[in-house]
mmCIF file of C-alpha atoms in Angstrom:
data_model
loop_
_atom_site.group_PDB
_atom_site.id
_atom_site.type_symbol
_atom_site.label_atom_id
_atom_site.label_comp_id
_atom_site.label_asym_id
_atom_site.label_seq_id
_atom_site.Cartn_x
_atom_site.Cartn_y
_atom_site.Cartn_z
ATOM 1 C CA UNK L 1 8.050 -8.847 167.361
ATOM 2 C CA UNK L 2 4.301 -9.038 166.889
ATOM 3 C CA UNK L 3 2.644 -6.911 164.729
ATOM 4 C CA UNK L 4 1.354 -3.394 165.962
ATOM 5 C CA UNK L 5 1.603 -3.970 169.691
ATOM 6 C CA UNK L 6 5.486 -3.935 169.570
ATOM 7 C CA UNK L 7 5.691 -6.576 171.986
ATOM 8 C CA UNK L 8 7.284 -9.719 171.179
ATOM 9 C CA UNK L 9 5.150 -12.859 170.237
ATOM 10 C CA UNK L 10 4.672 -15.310 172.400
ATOM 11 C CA UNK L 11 5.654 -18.997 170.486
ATOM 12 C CA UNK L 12 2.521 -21.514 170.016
ATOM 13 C CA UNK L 13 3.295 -24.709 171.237
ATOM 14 C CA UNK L 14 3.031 -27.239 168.339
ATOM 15 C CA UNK L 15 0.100 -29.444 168.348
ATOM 16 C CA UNK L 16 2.400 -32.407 170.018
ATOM 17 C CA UNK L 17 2.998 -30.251 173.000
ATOM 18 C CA UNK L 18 -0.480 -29.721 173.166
ATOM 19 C CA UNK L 19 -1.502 -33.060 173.023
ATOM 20 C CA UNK L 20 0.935 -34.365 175.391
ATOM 21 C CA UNK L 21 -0.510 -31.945 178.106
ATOM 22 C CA UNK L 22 -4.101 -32.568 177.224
ATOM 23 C CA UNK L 23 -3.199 -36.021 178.329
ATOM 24 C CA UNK L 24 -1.455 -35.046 181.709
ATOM 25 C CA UNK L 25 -4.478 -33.306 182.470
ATOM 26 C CA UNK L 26 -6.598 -35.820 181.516
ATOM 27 C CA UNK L 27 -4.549 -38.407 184.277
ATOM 28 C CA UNK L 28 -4.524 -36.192 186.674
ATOM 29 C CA UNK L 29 -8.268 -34.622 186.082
ATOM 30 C CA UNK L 30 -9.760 -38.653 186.047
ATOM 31 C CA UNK L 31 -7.567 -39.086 189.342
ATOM 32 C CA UNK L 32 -9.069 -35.951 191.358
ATOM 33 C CA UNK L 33 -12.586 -37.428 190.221
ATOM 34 C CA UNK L 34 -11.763 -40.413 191.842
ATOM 35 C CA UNK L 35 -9.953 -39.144 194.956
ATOM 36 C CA UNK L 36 -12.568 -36.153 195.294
ATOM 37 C CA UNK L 37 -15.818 -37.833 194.145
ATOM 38 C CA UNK L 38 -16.274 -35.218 191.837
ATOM 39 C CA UNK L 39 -18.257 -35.298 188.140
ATOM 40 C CA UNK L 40 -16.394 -35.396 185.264
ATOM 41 C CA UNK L 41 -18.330 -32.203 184.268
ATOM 42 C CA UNK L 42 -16.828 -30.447 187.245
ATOM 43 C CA UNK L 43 -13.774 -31.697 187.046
ATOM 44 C CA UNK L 44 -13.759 -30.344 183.081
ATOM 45 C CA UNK L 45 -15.148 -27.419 184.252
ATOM 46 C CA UNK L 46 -12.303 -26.587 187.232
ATOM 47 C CA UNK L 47 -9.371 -27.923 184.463
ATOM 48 C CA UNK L 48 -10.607 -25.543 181.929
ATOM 49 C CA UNK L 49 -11.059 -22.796 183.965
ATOM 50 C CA UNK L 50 -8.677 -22.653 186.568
ATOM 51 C CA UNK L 51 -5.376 -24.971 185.562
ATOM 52 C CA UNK L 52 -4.975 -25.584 181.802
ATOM 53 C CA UNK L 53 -2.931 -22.115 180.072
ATOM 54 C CA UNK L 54 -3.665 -20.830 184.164
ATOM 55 C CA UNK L 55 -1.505 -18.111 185.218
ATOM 56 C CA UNK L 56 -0.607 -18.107 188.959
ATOM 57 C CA UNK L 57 2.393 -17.100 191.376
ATOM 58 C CA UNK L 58 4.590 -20.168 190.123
ATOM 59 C CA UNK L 59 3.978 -18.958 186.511
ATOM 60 C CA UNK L 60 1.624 -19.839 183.659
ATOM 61 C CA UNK L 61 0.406 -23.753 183.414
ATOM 62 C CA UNK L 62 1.268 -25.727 179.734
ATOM 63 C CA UNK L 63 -1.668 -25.246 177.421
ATOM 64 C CA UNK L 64 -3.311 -27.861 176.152
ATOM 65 C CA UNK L 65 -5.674 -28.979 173.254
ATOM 66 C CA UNK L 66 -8.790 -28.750 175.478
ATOM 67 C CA UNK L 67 -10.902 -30.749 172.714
ATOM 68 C CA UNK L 68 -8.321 -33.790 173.506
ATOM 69 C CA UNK L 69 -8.878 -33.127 176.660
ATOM 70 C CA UNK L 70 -12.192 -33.197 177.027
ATOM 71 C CA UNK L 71 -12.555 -35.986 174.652
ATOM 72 C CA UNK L 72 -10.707 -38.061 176.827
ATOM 73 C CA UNK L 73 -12.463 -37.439 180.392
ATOM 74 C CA UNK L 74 -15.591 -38.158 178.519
ATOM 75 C CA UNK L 75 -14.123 -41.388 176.710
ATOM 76 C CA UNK L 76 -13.378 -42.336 179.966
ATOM 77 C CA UNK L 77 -16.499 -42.076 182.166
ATOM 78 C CA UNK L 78 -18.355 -43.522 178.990
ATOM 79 C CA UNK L 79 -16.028 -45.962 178.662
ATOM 80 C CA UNK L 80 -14.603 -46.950 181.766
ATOM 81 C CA UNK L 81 -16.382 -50.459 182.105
ATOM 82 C CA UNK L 82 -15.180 -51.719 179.228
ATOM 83 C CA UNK L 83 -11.778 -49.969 179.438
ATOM 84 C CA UNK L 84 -11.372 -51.479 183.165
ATOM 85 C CA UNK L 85 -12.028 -54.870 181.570
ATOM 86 C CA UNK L 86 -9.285 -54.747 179.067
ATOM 87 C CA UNK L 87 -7.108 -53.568 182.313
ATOM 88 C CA UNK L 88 -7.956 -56.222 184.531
ATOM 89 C CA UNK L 89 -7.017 -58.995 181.542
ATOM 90 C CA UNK L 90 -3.513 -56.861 181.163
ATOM 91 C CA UNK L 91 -3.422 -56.765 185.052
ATOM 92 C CA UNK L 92 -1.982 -59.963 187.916
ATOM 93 C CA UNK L 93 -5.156 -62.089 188.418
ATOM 94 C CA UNK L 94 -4.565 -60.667 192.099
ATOM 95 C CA UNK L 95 -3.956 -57.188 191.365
ATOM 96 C CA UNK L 96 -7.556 -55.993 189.282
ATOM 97 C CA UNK L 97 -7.404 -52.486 188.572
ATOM 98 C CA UNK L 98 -9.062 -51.334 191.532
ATOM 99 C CA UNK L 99 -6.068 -52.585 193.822
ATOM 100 C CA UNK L 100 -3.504 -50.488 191.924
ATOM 101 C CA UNK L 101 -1.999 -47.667 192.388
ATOM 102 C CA UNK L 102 -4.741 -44.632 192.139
ATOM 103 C CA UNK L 103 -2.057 -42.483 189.590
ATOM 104 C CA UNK L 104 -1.643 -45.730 187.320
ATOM 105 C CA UNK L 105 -5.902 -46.323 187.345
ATOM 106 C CA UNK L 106 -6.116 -42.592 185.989
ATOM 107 C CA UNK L 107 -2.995 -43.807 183.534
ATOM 108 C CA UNK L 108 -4.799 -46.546 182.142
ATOM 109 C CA UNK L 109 -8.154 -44.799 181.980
ATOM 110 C CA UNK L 110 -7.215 -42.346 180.272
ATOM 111 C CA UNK L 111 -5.004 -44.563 177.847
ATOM 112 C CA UNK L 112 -8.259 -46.896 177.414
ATOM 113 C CA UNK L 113 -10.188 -43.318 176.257
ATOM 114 C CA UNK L 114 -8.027 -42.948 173.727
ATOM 115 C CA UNK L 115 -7.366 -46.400 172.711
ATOM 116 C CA UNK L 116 -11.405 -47.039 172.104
ATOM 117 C CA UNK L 117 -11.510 -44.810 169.588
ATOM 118 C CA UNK L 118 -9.446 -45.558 166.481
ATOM 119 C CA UNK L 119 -7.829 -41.755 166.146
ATOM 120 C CA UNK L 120 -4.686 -42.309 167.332
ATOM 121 C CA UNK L 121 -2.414 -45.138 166.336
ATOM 122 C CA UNK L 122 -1.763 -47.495 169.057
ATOM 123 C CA UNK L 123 1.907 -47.395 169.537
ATOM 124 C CA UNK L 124 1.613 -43.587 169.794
ATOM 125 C CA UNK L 125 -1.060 -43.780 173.090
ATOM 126 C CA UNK L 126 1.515 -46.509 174.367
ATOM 127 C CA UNK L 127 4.832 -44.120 174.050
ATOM 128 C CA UNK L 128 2.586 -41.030 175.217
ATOM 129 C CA UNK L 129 1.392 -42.713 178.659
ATOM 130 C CA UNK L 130 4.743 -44.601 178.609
ATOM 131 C CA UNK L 131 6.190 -41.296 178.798
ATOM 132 C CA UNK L 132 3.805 -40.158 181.372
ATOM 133 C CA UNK L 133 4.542 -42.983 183.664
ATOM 134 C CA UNK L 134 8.257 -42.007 183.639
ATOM 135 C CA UNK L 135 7.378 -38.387 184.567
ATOM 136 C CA UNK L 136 4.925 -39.483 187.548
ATOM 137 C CA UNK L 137 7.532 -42.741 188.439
ATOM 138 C CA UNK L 138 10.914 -41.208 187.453
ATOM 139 C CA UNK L 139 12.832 -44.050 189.448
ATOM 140 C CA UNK L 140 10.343 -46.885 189.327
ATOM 141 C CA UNK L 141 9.251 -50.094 187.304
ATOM 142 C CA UNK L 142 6.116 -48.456 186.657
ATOM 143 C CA UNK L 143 6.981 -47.449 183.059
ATOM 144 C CA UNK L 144 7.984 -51.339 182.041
ATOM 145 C CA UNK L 145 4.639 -52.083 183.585
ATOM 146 C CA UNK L 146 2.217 -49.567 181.785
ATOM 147 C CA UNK L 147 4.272 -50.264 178.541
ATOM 148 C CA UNK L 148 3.287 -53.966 178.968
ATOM 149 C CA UNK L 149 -0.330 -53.521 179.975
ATOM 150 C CA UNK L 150 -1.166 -50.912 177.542
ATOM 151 C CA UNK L 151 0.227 -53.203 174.491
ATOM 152 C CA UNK L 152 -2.150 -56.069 176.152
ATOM 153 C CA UNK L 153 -4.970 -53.307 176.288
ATOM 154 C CA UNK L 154 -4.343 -52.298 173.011
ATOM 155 C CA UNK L 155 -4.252 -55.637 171.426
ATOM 156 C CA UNK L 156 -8.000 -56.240 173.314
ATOM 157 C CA UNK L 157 -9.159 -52.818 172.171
ATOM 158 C CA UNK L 158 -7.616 -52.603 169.032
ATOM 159 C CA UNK L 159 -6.631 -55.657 167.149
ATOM 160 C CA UNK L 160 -7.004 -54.421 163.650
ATOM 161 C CA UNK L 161 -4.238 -51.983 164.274
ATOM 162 C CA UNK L 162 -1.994 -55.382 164.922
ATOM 163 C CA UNK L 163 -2.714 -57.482 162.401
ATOM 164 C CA UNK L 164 0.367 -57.833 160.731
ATOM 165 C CA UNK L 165 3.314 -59.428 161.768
ATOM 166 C CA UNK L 166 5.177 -56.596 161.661
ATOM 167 C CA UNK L 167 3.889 -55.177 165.446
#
């Protein structure tokens, strides 16, 4: 129970949790701004207000960590040149990033956000979108193929994080 109201309290999710769904939103936030033609401001703006910790007739959304969040949508529109670059080297000489799949260019964008920036340790933004892939993909090779990418795109982005022989 929860102090004076009586009610009971309602768990936190741990800061994983959080993180992971800051990331779903961020894939599927960077996808509607392609799809919609929307600005990544009102795109933030909509997530924010309307989906992440939202409460509607199915029930209440996941919450997120909204500074991740936000942090990557804004990574990513920054970003996105040079993050599409380290794609396209990852990428079939004949499949560039802008001739994949619309759900896998949000994938890698938002990936890229997070690999610019050394925060997060490499092999963690590769499980995390890994893991993503098999939730949007559940029966497909997609998962192999973002693993794969993602370690090329983190080698271009990132190469002091592999500079032993151990990764």
């Amino acid at each position: 129970m929860s102090g004076k109201t009586g009610k009971p309290a309602t768990p936190r999710p741990d800061r994983r949790a959080l993180s992971s769904a800051a990331r779903l939103y961020a894939v599927q936030a960077l996808f509607q701004m392609e799809a919609s033609g929307q600005s990544a401001d009102r795109v933030l703006q909509e997530f924010q207000t309307y989906r992440i910790g939202a409460e509607d007739d199915e029930g209440r959304s996941a919450d997120a960590d909204e500074a991740l969040f936000g942090r990557l949508i804004d990574d990513a529109v920054t970003w996105q040149s040079r993050i599409d670059q380290a794609t396209d080297r990852g990428l079939v000489a004949k499949w560039p990033i802008n001739r994949i799949d619309p759900v896998l260019r949000a994938l890698f964008r938002a990936a890229g956000a997070e690999l610019v920036t050394p925060r997060t340790p490499p092999k963690v933004v590769i499980a995390e979108y890994v893991r993503l892939a098999e939730a949007f993909f559940p029966d497909g090779k997609e998962p192999k193929f973002v693993n794969a990418v993602l370690d090329h795109v983190a080698r271009q982005l990132r190469p002091d994080a592999f500079t032993d022989a151990t990764n």
